[in-house]
PDB file of C-alpha atoms in Angstrom:
ATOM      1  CA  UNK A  29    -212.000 262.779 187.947  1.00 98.00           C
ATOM      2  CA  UNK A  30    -212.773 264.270 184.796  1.00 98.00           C
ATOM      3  CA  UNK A  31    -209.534 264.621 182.906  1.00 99.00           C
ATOM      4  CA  UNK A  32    -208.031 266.240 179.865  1.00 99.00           C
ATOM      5  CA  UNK A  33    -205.475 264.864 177.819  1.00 98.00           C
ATOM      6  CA  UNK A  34    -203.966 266.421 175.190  1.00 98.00           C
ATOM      7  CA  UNK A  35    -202.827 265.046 172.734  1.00 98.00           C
ATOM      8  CA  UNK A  36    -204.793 261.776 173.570  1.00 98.00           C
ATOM      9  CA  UNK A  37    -205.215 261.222 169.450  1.00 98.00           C
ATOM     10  CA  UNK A  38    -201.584 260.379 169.187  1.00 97.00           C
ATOM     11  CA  UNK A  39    -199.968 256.885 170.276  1.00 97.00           C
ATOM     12  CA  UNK A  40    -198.689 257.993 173.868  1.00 98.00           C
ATOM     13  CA  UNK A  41    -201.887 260.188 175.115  1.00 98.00           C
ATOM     14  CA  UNK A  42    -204.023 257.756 173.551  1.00 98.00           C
ATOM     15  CA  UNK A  43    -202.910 255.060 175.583  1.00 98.00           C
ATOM     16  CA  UNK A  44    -202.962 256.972 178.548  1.00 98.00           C
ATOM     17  CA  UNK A  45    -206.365 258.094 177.600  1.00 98.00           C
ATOM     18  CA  UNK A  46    -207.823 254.511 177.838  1.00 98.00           C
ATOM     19  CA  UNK A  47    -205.615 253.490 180.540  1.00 98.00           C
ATOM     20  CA  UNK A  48    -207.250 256.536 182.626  1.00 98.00           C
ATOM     21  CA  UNK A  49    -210.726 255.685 181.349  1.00 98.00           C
ATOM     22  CA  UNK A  50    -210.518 252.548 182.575  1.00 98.00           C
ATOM     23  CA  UNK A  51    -209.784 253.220 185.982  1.00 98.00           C
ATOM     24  CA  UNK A  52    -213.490 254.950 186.147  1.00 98.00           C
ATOM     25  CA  UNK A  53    -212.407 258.321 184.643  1.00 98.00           C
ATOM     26  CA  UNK A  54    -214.165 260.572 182.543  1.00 98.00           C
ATOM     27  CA  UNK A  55    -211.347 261.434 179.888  1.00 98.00           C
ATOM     28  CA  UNK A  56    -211.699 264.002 177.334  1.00 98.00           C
ATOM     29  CA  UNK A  57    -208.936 264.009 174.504  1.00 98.00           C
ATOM     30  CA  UNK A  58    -207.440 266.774 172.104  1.00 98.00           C
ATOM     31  CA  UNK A  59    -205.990 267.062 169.356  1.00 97.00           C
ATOM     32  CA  UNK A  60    -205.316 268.629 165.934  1.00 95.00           C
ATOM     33  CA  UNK A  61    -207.443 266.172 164.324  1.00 96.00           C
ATOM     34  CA  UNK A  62    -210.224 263.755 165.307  1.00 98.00           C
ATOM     35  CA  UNK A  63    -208.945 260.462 166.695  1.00 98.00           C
ATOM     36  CA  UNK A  64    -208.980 257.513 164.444  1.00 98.00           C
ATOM     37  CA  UNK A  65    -212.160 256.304 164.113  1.00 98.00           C
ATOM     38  CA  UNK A  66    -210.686 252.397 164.621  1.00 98.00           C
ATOM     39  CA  UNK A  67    -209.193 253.197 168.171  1.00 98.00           C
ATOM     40  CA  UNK A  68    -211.135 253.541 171.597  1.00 98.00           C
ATOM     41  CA  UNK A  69    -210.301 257.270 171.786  1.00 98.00           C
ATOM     42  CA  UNK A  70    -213.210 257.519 168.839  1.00 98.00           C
ATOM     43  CA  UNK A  71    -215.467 257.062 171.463  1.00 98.00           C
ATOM     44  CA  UNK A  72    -214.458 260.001 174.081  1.00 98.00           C
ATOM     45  CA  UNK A  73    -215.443 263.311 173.940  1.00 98.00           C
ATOM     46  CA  UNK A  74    -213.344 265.574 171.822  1.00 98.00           C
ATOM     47  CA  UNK A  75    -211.373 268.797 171.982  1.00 98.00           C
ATOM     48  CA  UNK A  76    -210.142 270.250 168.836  1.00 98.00           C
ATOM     49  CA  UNK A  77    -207.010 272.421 169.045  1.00 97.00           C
ATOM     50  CA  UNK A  78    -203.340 273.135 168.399  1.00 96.00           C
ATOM     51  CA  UNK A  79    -201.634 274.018 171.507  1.00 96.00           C
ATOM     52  CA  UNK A  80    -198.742 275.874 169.621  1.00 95.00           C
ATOM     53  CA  UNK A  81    -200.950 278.216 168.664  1.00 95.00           C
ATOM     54  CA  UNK A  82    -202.933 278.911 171.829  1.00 97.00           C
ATOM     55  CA  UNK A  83    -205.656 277.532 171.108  1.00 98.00           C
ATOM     56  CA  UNK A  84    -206.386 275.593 174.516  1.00 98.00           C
ATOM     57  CA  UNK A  85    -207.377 278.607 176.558  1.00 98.00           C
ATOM     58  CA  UNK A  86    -208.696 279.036 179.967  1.00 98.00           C
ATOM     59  CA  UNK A  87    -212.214 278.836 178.653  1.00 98.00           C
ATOM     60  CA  UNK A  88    -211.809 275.674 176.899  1.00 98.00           C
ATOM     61  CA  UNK A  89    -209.938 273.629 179.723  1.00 98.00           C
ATOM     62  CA  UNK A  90    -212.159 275.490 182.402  1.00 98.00           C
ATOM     63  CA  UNK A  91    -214.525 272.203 184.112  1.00 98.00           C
ATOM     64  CA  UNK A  92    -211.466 269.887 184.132  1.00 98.00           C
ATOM     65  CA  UNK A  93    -210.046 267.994 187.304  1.00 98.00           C
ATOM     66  CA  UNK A  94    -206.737 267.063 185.879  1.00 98.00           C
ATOM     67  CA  UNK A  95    -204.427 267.085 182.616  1.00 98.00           C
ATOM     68  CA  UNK A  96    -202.309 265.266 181.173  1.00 98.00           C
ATOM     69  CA  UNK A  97    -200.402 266.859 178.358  1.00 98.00           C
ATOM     70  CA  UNK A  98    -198.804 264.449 175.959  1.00 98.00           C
ATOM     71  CA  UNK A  99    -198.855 266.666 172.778  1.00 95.00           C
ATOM     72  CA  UNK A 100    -194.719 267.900 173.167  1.00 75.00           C
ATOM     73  CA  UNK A 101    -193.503 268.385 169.390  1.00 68.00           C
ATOM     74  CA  UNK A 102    -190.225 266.280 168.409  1.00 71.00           C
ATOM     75  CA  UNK A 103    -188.295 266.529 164.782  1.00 71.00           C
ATOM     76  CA  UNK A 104    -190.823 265.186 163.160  1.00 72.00           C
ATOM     77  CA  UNK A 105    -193.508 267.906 163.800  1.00 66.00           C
ATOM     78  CA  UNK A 106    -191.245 270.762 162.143  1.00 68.00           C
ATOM     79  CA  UNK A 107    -193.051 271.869 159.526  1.00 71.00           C
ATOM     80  CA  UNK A 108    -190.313 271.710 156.034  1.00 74.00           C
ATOM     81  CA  UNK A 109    -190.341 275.468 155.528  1.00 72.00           C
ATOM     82  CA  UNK A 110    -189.915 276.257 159.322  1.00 68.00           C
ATOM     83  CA  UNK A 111    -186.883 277.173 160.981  1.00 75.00           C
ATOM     84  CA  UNK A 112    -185.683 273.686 163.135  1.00 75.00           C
ATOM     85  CA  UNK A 113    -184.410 275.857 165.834  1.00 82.00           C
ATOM     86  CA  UNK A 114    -187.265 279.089 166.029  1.00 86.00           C
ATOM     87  CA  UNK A 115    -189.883 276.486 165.481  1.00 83.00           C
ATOM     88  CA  UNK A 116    -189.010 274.165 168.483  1.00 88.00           C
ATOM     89  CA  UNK A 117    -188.462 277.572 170.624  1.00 89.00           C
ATOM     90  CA  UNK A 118    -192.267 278.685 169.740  1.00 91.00           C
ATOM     91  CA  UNK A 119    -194.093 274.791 170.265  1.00 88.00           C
ATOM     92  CA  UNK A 120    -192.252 273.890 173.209  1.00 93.00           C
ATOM     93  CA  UNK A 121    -190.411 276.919 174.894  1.00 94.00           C
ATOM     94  CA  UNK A 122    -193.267 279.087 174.601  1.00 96.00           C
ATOM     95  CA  UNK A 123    -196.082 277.422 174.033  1.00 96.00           C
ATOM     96  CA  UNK A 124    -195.960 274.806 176.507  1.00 97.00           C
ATOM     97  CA  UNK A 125    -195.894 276.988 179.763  1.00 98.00           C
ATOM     98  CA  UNK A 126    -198.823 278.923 177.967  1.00 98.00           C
ATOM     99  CA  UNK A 127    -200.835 275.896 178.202  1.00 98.00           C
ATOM    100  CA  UNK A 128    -200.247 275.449 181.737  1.00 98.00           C
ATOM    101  CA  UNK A 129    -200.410 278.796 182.556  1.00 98.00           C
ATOM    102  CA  UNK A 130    -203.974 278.645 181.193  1.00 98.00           C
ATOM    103  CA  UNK A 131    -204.700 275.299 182.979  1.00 98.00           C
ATOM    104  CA  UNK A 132    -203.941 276.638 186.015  1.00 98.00           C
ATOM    105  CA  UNK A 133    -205.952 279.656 185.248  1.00 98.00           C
ATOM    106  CA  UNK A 134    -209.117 277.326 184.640  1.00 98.00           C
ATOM    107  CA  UNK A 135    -209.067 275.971 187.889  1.00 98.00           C
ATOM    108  CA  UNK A 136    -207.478 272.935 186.810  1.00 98.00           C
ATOM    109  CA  UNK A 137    -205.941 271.030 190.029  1.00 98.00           C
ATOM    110  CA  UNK A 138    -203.626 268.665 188.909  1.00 98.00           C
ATOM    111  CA  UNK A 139    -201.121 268.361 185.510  1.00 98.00           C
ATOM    112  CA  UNK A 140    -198.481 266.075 184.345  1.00 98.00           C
ATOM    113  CA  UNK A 141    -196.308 266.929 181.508  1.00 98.00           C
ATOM    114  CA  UNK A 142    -194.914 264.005 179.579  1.00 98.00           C
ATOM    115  CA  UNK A 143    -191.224 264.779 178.465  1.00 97.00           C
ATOM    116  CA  UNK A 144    -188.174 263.146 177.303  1.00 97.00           C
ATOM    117  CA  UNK A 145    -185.359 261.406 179.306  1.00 98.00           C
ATOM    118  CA  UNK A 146    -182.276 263.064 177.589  1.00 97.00           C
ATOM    119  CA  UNK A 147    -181.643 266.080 179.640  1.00 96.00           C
ATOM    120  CA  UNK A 148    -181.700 263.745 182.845  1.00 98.00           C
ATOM    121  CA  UNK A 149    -180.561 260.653 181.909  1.00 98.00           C
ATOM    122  CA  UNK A 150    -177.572 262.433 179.532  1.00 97.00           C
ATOM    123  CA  UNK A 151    -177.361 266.259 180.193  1.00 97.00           C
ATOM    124  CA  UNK A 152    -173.832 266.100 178.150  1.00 97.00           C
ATOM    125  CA  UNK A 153    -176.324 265.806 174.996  1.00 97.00           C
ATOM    126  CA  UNK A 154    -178.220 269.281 175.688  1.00 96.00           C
ATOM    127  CA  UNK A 155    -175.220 271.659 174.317  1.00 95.00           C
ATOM    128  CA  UNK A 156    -175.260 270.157 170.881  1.00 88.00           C
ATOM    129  CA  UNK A 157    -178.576 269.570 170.820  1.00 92.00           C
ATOM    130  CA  UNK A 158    -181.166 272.277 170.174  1.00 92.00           C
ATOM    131  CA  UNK A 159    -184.271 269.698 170.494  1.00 92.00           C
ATOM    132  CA  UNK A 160    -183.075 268.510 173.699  1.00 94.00           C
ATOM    133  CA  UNK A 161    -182.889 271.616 175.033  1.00 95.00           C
ATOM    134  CA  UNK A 162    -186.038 272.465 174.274  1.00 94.00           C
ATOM    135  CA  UNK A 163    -187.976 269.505 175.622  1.00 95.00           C
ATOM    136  CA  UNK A 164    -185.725 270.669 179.314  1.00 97.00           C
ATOM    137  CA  UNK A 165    -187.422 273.671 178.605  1.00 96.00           C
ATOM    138  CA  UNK A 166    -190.512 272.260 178.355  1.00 97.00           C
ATOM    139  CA  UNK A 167    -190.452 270.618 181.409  1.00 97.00           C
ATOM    140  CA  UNK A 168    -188.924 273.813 183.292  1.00 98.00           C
ATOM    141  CA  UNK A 169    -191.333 275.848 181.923  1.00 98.00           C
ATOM    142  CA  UNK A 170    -194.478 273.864 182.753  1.00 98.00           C
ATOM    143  CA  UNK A 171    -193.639 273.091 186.052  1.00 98.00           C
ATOM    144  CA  UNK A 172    -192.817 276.694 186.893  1.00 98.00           C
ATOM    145  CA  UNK A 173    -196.488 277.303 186.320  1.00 98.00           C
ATOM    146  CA  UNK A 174    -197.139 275.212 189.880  1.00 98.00           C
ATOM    147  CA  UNK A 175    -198.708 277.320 192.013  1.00 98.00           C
ATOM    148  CA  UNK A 176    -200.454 275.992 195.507  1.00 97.00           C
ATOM    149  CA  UNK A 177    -203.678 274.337 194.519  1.00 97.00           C
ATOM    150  CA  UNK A 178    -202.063 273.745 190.561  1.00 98.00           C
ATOM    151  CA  UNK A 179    -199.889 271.019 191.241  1.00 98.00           C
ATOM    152  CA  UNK A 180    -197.707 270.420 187.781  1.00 98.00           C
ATOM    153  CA  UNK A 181    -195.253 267.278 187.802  1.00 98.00           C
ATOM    154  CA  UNK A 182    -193.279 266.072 184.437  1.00 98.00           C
ATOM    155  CA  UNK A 183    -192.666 262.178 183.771  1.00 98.00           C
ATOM    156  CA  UNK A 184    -189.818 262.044 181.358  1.00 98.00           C
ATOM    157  CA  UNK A 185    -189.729 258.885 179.295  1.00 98.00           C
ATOM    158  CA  UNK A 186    -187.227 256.906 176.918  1.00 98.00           C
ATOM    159  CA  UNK A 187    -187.593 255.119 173.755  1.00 97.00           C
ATOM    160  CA  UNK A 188    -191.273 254.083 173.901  1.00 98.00           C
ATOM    161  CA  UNK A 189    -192.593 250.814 172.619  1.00 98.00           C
ATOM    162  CA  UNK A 190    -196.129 249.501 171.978  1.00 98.00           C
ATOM    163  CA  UNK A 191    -199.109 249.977 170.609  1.00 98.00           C
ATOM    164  CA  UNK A 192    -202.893 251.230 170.378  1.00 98.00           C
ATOM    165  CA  UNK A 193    -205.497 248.899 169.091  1.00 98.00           C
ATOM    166  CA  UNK A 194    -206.727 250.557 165.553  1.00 98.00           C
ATOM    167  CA  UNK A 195    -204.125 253.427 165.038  1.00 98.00           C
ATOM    168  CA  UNK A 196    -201.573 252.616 162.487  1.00 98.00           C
ATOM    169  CA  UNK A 197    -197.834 253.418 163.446  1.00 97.00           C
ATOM    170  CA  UNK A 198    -195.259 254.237 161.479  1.00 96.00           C
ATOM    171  CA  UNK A 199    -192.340 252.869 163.421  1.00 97.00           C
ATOM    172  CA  UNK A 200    -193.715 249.662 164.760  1.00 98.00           C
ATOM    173  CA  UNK A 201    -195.791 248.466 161.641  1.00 98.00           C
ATOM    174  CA  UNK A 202    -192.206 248.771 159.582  1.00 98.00           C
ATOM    175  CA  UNK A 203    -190.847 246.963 162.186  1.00 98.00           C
ATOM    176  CA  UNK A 204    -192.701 243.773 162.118  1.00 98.00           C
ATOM    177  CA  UNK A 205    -192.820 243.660 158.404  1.00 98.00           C
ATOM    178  CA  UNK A 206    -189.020 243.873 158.577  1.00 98.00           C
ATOM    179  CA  UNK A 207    -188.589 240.984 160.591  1.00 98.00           C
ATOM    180  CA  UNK A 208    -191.171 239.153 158.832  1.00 98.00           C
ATOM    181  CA  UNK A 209    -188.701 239.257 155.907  1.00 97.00           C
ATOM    182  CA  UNK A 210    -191.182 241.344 153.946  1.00 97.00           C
ATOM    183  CA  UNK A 211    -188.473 245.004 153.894  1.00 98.00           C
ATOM    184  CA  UNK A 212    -185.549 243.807 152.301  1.00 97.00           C
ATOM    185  CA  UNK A 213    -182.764 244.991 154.735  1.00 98.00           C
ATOM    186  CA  UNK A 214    -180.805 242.519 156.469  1.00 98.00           C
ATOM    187  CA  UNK A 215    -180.864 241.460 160.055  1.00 98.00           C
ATOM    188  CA  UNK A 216    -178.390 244.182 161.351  1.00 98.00           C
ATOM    189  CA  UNK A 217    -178.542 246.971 164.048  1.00 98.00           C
ATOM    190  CA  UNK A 218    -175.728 249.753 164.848  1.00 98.00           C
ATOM    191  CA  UNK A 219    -173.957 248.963 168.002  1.00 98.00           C
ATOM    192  CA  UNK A 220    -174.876 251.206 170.985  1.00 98.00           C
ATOM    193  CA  UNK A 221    -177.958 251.241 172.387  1.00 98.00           C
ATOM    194  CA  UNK A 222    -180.677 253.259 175.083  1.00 98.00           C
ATOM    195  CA  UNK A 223    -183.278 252.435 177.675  1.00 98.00           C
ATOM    196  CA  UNK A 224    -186.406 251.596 176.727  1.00 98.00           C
ATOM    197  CA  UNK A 225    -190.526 251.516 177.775  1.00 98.00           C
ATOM    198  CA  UNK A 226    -193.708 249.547 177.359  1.00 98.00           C
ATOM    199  CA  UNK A 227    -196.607 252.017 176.322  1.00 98.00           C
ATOM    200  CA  UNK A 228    -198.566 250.196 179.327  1.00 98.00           C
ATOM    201  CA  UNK A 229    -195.722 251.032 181.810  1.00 98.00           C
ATOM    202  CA  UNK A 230    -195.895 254.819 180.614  1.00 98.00           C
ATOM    203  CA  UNK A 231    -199.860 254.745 181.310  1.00 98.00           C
ATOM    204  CA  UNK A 232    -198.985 253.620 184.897  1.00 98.00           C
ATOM    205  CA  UNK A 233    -196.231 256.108 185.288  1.00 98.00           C
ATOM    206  CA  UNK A 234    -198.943 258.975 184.497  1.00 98.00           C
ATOM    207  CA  UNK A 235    -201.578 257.660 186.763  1.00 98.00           C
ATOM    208  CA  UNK A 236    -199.066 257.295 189.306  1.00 98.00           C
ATOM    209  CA  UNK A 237    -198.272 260.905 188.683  1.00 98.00           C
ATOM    210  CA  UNK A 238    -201.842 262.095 188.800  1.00 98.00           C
ATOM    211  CA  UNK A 239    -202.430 260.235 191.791  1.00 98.00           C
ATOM    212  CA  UNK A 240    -199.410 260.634 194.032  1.00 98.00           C
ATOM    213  CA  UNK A 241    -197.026 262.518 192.541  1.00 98.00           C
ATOM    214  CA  UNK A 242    -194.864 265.140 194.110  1.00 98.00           C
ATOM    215  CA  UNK A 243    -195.884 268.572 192.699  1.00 98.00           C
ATOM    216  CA  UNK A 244    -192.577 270.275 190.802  1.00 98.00           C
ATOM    217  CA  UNK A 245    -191.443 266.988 190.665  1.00 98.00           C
ATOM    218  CA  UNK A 246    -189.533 265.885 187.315  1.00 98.00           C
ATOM    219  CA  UNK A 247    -189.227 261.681 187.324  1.00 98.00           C
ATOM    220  CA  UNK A 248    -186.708 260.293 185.122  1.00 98.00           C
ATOM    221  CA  UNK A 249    -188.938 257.011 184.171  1.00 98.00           C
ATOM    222  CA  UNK A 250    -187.899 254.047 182.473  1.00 98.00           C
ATOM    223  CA  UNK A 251    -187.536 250.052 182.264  1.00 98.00           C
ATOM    224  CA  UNK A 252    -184.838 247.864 180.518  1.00 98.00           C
ATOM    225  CA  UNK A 253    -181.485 248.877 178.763  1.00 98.00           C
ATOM    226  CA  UNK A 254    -181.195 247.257 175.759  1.00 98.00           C
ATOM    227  CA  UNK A 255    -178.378 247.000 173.208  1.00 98.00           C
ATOM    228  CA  UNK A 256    -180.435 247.993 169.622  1.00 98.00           C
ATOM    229  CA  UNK A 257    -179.366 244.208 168.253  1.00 98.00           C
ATOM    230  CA  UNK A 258    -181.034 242.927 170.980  1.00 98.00           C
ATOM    231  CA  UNK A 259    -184.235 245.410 170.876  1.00 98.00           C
ATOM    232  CA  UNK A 260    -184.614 244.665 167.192  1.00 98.00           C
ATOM    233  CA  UNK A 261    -183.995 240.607 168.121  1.00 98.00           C
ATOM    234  CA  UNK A 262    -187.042 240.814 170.237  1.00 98.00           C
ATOM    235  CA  UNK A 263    -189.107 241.215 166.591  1.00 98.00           C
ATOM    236  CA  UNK A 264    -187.883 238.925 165.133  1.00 98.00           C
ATOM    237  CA  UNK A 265    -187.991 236.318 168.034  1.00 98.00           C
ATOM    238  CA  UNK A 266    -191.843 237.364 168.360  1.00 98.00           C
ATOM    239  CA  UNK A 267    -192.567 236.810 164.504  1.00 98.00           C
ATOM    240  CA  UNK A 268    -190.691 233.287 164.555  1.00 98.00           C
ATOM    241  CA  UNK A 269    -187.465 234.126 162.377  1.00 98.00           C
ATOM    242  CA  UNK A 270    -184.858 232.459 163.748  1.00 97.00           C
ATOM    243  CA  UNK A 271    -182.441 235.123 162.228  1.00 98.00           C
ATOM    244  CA  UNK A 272    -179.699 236.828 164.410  1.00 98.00           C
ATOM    245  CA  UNK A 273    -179.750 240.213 164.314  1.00 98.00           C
ATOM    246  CA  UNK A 274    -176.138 241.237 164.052  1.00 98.00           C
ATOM    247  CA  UNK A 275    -174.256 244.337 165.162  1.00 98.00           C
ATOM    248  CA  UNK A 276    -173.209 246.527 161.968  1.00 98.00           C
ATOM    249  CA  UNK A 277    -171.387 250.357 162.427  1.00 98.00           C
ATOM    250  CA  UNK A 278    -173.589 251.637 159.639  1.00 97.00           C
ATOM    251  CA  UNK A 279    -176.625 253.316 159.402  1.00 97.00           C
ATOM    252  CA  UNK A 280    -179.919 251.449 159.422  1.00 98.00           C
ATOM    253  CA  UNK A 281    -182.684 252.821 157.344  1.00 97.00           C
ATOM    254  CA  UNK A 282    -185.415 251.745 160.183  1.00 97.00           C
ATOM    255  CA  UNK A 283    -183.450 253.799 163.272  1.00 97.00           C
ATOM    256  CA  UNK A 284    -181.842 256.208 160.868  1.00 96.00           C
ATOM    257  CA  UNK A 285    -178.485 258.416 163.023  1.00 96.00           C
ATOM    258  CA  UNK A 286    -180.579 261.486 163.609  1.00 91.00           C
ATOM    259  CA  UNK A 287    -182.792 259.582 165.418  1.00 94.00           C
ATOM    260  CA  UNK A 288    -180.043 257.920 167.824  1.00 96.00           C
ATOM    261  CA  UNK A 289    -178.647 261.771 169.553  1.00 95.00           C
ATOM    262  CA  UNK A 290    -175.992 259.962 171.590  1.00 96.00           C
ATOM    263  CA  UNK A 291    -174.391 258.744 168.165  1.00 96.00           C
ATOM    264  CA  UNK A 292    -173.895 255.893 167.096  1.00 96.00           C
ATOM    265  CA  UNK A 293    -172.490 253.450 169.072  1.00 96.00           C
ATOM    266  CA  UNK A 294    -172.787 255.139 172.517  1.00 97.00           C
ATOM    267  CA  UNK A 295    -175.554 253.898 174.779  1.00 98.00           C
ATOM    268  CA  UNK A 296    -177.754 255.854 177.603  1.00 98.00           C
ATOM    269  CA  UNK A 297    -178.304 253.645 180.234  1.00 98.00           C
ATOM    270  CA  UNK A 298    -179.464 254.160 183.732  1.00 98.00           C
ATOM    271  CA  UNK A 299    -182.089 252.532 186.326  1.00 97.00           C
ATOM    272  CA  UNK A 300    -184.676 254.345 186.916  1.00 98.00           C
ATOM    273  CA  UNK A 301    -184.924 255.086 191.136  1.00 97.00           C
ATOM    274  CA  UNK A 302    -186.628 252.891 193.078  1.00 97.00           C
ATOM    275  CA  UNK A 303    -188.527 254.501 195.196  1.00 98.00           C
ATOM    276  CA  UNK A 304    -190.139 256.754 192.542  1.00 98.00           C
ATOM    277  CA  UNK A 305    -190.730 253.748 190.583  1.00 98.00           C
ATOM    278  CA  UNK A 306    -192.396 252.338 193.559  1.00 98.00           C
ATOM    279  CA  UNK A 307    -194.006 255.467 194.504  1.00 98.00           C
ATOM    280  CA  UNK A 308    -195.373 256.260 190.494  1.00 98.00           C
ATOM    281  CA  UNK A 309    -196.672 251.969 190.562  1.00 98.00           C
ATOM    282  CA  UNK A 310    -195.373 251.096 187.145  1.00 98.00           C
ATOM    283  CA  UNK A 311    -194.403 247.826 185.597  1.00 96.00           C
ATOM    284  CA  UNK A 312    -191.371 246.271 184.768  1.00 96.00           C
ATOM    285  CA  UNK A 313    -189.942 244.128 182.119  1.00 97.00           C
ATOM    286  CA  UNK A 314    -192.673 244.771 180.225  1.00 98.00           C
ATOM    287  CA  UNK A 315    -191.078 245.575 176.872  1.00 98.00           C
ATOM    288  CA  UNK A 316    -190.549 242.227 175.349  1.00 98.00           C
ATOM    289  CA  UNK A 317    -194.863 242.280 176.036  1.00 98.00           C
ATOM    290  CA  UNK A 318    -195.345 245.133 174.207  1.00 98.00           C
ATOM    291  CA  UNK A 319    -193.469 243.601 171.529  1.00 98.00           C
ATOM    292  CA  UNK A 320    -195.706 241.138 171.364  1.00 98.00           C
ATOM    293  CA  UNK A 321    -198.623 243.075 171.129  1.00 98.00           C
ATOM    294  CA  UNK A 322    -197.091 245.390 168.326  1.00 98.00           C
ATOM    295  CA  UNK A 323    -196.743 241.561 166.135  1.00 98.00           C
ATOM    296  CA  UNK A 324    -200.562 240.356 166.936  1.00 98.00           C
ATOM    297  CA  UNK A 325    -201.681 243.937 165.993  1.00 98.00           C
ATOM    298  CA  UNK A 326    -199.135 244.046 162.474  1.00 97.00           C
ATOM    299  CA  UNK A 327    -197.966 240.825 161.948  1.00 91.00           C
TER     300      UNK A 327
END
């Protein structure tokens, strides 16, 4: 199939990207800037374009068999002088039906949107939480773009871990200096604690998707629930530091609060079910081997 995936420069879509490619695809990626010339997506075709502000029309997406849209904008995407609230309302309220809408207008046959697990996993978060809401709205909104012959199905995923040979990260590279001993912040996480992901079992999740998955279907994907001590022990097992990473109620500069929206201390667990799990074809237990991977590529 030839496929589009956008936001296939960034860590999750690029992944997927290569995943898909090597499966015999023909995989175009896009982005709002060229993909890092050190990574595999270097060598795939390229679509430049901000979906926020339209600029994947019919026209452009028009020749594609399927998309993959891994571009949804989080915290860290709100630009300093924007309004939190209006901006996340315009990038993913908005302007993620609009893609779809315009996918479906190309001819495009099949779409998965790749969202986040909180409004399934813990819809009690989505009243305080204007982000969370709109990422449900994302997911609403794309899907209601389904029409017969435009399938649209959204894989919602937790706290993601891994890696993409070349591109630099700015989580996971911190991360294995950290337990290295080379960040001076002691061996400590706040108690509480989420599900988490391999990069590789997300990739799987998508094709899965592509392949077989239910159209206006929303999947609540996922692998192991992990306390953060024992996340952040899996680093420093993987490096060799025989440290203990102990449970502290305080902030830690590497998983600041804003990042944890459950608070501190609370936990989102759940187990993904098993017959979309089997039906999507994705590994699990995989996340202790992405941690490895993260330490050959940064350690």
């Amino acid at each position: 199939m030839k496929i589009f995936v956008a936001g296939g420069t960034g860590a999750l879509g690029g992944h997927a990207a290569i995943h898909l490619a090597a499966l015999g695809h023909d995989v175009t990626v896009g982005g709002r800037k060229a993909p890092h010339p050190a990574t595999p997506m270097a060598t795939m075709p390229f679509l430049q374009g901000d979906y926020v502000a339209g600029d994947y029309t019919a026209d452009r997406l028009r020749g594609f068999d399927w998309v993959v849209f891994a571009a949804g904008n989080d915290p860290r995407h709100v630009p300093q002088d924007a309004d939190f609230e209006q901006f996340l309302i315009k990038a993913n309220h908005e302007a993620v039906p609009a893609f779809f809408a315009a996918a479906r207008e190309a001819g495009v046959k099949r779409a998965v949107q790749l969202g986040s697990f909180y409004a399934q996993a813990a819809p009690e978060l989505l009243a305080g939480n204007s982000y969370i809401r709109s990422r449900l709205a994302a997911c609403e909104g794309a899907r209601a773009e389904g029409r017969p012959g435009f399938d649209v199905i959204s894989v919602n995923a937790p706290f993601m871990v891994g890696t993409v040979p070349g591109l630099p990260s700015a989580i996971f590279e911190p991360y294995t200096q950290w337990a290295k001993g080379i960040i001076p912040i002691p061996a400590y996480a706040p108690p509480g604690g989420t599900n988490f992901m391999s990069f590789r079992s997300l990739s799987q999740a998508i094709e899965g998707a592509l392949e077989r998955g239910e159209p206006g279907k929303a999947y609540l994907v996922g692998d192991e629930n992990l306390s953060f001590a024992r996340y952040f022990q899996l680093f420093f097992d993987a490096v060799g530091n025989r440290a203990t990473v102990e449970v502290r109620d305080e902030e830690l500069p590497l998983l600041p609060d804003v990042a944890i929206p459950q608070g501190r201390a609370n936990a989102i667990s759940y187990e993904p079910d098993p017959a979309e799990a089997s039906l999507l074809g994705y590994a699990r237990r995989d996340v202790a081997n992405a941690v490895a991977e993260i330490v050959a590529q940064f350690g």
